Coordinates of C-alpha atoms in Angstrom, one line a residue:
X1 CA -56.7 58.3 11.8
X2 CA -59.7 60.5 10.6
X3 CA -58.9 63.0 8.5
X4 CA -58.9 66.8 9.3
X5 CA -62.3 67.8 8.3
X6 CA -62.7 69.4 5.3
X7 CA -65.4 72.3 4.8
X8 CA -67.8 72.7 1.4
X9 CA -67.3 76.3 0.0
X10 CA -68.8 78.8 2.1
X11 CA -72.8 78.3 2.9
X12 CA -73.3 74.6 0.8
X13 CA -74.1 71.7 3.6
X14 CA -73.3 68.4 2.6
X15 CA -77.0 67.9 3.2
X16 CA -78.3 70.2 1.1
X17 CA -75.8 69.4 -1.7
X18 CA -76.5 65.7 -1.7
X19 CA -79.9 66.6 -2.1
X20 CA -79.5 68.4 -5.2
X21 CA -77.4 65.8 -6.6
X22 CA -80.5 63.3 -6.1
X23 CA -82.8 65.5 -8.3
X24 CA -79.7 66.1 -11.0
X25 CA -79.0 62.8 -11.1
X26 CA -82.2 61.2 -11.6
X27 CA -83.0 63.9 -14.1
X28 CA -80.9 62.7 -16.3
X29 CA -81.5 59.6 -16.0
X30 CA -84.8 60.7 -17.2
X31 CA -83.0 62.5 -19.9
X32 CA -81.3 59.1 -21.3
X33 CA -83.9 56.7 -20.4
X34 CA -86.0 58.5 -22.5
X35 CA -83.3 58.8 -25.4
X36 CA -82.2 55.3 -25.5
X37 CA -86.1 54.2 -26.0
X38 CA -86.8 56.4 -28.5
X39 CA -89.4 58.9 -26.9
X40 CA -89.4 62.3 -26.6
X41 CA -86.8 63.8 -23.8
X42 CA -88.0 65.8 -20.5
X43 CA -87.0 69.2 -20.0
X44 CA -87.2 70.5 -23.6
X45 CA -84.2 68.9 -25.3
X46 CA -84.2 68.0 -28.9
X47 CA -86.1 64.9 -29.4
X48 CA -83.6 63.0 -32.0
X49 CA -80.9 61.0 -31.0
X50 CA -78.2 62.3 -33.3
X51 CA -74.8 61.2 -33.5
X52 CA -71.7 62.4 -34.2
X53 CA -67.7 61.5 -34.2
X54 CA -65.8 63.2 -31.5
X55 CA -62.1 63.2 -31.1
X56 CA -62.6 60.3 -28.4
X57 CA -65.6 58.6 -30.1
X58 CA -69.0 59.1 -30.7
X59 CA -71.0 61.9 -29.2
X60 CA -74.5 62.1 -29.2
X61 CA -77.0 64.1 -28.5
X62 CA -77.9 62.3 -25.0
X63 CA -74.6 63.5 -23.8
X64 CA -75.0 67.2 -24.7
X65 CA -78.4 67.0 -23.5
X66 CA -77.3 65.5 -19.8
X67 CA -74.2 67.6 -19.7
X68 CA -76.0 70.7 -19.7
X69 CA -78.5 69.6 -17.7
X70 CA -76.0 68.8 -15.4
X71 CA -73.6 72.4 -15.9
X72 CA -77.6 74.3 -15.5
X73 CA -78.3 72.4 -12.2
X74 CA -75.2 73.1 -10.7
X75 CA -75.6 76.9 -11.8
X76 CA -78.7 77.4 -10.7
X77 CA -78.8 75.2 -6.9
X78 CA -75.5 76.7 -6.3
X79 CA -75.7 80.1 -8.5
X80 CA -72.7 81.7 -5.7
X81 CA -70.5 78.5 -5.2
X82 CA -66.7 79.2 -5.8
X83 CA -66.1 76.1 -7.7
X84 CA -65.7 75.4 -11.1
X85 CA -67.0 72.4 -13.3
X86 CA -64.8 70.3 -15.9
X87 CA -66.9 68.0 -18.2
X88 CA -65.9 65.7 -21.3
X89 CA -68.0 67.6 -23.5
X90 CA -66.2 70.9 -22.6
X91 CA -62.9 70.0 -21.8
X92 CA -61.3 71.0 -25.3
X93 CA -62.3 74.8 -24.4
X94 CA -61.8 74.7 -21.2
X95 CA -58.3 72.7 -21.1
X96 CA -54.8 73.8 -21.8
X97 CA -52.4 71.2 -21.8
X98 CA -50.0 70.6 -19.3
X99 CA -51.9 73.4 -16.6
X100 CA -54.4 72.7 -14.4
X101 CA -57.2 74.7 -13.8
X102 CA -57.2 77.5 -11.5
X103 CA -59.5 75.7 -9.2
X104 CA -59.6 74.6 -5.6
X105 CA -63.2 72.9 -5.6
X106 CA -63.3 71.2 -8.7
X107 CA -66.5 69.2 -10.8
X108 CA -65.3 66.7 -12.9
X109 CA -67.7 65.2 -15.1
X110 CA -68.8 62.9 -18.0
X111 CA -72.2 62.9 -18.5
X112 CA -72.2 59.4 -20.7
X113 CA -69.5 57.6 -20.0
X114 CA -69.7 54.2 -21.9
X115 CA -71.5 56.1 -25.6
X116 CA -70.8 53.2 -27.3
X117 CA -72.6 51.0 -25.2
X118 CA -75.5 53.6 -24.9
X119 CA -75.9 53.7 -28.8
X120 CA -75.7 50.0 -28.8
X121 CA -78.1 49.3 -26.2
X122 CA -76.6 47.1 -23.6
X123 CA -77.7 49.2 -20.6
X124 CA -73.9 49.2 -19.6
X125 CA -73.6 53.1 -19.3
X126 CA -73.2 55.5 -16.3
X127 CA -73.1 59.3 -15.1
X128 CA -70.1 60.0 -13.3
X129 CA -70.2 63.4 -11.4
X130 CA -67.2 64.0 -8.7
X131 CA -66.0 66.7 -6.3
X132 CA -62.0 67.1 -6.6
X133 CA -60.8 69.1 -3.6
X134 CA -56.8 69.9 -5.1
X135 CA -56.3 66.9 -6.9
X136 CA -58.2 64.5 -4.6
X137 CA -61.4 63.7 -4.9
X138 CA -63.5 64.1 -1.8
X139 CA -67.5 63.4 -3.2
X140 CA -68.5 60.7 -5.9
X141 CA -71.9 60.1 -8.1
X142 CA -71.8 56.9 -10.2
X143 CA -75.4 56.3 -12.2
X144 CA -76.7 53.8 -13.9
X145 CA -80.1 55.1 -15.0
X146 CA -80.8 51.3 -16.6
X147 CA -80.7 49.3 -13.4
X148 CA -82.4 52.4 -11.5
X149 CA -79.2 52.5 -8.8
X150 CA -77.7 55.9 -7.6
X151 CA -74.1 55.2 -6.0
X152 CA -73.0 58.0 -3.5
X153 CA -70.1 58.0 -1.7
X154 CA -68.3 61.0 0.6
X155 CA -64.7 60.9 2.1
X156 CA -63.8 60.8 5.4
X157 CA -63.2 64.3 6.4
X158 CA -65.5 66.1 4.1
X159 CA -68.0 68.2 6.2
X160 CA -67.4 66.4 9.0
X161 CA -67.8 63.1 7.5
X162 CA -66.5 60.2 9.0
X163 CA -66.6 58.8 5.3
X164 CA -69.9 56.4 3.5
X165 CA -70.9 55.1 0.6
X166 CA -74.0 53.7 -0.5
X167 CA -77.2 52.9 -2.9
X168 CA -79.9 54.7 -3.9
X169 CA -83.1 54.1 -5.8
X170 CA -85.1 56.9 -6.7
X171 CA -87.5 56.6 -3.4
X172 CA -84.2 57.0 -1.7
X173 CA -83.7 53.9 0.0
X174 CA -80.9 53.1 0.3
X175 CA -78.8 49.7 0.2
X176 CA -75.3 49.2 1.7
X177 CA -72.1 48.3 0.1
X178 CA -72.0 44.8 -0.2
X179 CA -67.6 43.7 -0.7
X180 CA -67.6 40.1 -1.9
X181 CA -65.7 37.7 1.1
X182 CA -63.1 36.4 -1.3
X183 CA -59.7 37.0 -0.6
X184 CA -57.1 34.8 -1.9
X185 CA -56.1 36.1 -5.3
X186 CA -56.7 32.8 -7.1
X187 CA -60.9 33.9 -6.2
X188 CA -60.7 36.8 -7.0
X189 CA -63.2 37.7 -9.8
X190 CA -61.8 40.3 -12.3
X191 CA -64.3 43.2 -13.6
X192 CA -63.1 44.1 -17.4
X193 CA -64.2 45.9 -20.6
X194 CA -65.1 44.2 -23.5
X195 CA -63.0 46.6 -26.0
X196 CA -59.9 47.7 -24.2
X197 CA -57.7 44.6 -24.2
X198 CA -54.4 44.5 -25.2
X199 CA -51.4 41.8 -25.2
X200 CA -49.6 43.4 -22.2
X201 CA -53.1 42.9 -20.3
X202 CA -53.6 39.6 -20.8
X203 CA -50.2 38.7 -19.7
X204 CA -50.9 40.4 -16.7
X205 CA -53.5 38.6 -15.9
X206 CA -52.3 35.4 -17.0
X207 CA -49.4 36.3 -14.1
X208 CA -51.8 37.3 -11.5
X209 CA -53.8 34.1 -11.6
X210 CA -57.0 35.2 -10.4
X211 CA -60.6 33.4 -10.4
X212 CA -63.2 34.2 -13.1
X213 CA -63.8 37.7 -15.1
X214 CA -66.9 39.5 -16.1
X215 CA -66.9 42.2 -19.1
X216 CA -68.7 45.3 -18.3
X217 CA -69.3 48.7 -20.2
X218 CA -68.5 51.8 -18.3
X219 CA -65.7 51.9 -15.3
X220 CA -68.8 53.2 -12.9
X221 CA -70.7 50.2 -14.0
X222 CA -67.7 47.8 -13.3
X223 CA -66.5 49.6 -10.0
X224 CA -70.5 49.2 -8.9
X225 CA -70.4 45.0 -9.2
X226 CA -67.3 45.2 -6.8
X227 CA -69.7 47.2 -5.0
X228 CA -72.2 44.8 -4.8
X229 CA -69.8 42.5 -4.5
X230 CA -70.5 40.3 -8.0
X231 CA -66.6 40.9 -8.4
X232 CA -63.5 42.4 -6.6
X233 CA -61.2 43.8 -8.7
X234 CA -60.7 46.4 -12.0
X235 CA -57.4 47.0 -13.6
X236 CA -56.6 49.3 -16.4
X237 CA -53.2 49.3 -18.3
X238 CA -52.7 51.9 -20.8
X239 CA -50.9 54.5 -22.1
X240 CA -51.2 57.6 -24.1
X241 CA -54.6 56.1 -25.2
X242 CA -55.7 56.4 -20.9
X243 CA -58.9 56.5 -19.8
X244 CA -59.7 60.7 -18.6
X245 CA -60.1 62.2 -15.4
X246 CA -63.9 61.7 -15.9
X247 CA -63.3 58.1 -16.3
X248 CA -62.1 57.9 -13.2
X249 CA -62.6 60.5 -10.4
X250 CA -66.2 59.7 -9.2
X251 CA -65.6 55.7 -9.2
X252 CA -62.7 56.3 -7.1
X253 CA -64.2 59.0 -4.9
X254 CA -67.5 55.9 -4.4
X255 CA -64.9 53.0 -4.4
X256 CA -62.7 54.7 -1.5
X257 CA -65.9 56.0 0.3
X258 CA -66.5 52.4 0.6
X259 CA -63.4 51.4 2.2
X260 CA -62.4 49.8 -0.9
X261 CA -58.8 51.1 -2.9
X262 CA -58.3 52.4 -6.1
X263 CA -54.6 53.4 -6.9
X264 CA -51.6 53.0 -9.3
X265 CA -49.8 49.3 -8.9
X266 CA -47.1 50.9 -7.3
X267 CA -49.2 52.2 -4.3
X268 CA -49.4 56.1 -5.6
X269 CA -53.1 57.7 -5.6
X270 CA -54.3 58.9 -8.7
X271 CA -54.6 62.5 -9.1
X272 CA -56.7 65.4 -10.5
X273 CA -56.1 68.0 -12.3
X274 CA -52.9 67.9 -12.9
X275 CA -52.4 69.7 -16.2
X276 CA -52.5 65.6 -17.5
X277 CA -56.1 64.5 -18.0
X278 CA -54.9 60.7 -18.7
X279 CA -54.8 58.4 -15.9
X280 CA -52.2 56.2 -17.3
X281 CA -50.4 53.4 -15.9
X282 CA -51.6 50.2 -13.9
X283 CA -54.3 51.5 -12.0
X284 CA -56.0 49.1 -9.8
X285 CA -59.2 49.1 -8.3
X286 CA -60.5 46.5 -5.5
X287 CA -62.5 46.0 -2.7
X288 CA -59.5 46.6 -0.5
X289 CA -58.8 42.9 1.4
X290 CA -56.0 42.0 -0.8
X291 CA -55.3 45.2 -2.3
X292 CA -51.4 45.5 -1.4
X293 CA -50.7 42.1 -2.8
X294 CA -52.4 42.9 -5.8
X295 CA -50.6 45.7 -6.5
X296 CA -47.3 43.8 -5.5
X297 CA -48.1 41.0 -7.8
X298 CA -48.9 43.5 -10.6
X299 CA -45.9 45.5 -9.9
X300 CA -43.4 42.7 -10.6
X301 CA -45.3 40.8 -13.6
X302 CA -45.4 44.4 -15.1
X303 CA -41.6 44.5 -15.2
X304 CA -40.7 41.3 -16.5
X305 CA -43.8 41.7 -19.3
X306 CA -42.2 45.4 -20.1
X307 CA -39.7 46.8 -17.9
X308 CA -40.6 50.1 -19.9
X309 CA -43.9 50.8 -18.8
X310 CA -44.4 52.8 -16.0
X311 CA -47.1 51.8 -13.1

């Protein structure tokens, strides 16, 4: 059943918003194309690529440079918009823990996510920008400035929207979502980091038996090959050491506009701002086919492997 529709704030079209989040967006790729070759960046920001250690990590100057790029867009397109933005690079001013911001319409942003594969030059990074309407994402913007592709994706009932997601390169064209026809779970073919493997994950996945796995960078570049349908499935299993709310929201909010799924292995949504920025847990994303015996399968290897942990 579609969903009841769901109005922008007062006087944004989902027209004229999605246009401004094409120029934004391919702005800063601009921003860290030009960074991650070395040249100077557009739009007046500091021409070195400095680095610094961050609570989480490195930060550089490409992500202060495309957050506030980003943040200024926003502003200015929107200068009268009752929402409110929440980015990576701001979050330790702008969060208190365990409250939620005051914030119906809510941005949730990371404007690099995937640094370390920035700095190291693998191409595998993204700019995730996503519209949280009380806890739920209901817009999504996954870039990946390297291989020129601008995912979009809007949920049913927003604006009217019966609920799309789709491709863009920067003359607009688009190409459609492309879900991969496997589905038994032996063919599945897993999407996973390079970095954040642990023992309780590989005994997961020795449980779940799937097909083959590829290792990508940044959760926007992974969720984009089940997209394109070069894989089908993402899981993360973690703890106090979670991926963030701007990890995860604009993925999910591209993912779901798909058609695809992307919950907890217990069949809960994720949620937004919640006072929690982790996403912790066994999240589970997929292209949707074989979703509920995924997360069945998960479910009971996760309590035999550690009847602690909770999905």
């Amino acid at each position: 059943m579609m969903p009841a529709p769901l109005a922008l704030p007062s006087g944004i079209s989902l027209e004229n918003l999605l246009q401004e989040l094409r120029q934004l967006s391919w702005g800063a790729a601009d921003i860290l194309l030009a960074y991650g070759r070395g040249e100077q960046p557009p739009h007046g920001f500091p021409g070195a690529l400095s680095v610094e250690e961050g609570g989480e990590g490195p930060v550089s100057a490409a992500d202060l440079a495309v957050n506030q790029w980003l943040l200024d867009g926003l502003q200015a397109a929107f200068p009268a918009a009752h929402w409110t933005v929440l980015s990576e690079e701001t979050a330790k001013v702008q969060l208190t823990e365990g409250e939620p911001l005051d914030a119906e319409w809510l941005w949730i942003l990371d404007p690099l996510d995937g640094t370390k594969d920035f700095l190291q030059g693998t191409g595998e990074y993204a700019v995730h920008l996503a519209l949280v309407h009380r806890n739920q994402p209901v817009l999504g913007v996954v870039l990946l400035p390297e291989l020129e592709e601008l995912w979009l994706g809007v949920l049913p009932g927003l604006a009217g929207s019966a609920g799309e997601a789709w491709c863009e390169n920067r003359a607009a064209e688009r190409t459609p979502v492309r879900f991969s026809s496997r589905r038994p779970l032996a063919e599945l073919v897993l999407v996973a980091s390079r970095n954040h493997r642990d023992g309780r994950l590989e005994q997961l996945l020795e449980a779940l038996a799937l097909g083959d796995t590829k290792a990508i960078g940044s959760v926007g570049g992974k969720v984009a090959t089940i997209l394109r349908g070069e894989t089908d499935l993402y899981i993360s299993l973690s703890g106090n050491s979670a991926p963030k709310d701007w990890d995860m929201a604009a993925p999910e909010a591209v993912l779901r506009a798909a058609g695809g799924c992307f919950s907890h292995a217990d069949g809960r949504p994720l949620a937004y701002n919640t006072g929690d920025v982790r996403q912790a847990g066994c999240l589970i994303a997929s292209h949707g086919f074989s979703h509920g015996d995924l997360c069945g399968r998960a479910a009971e290897a996760i309590a035999q492997i550690d009847p602690s942990f909770p999905v």
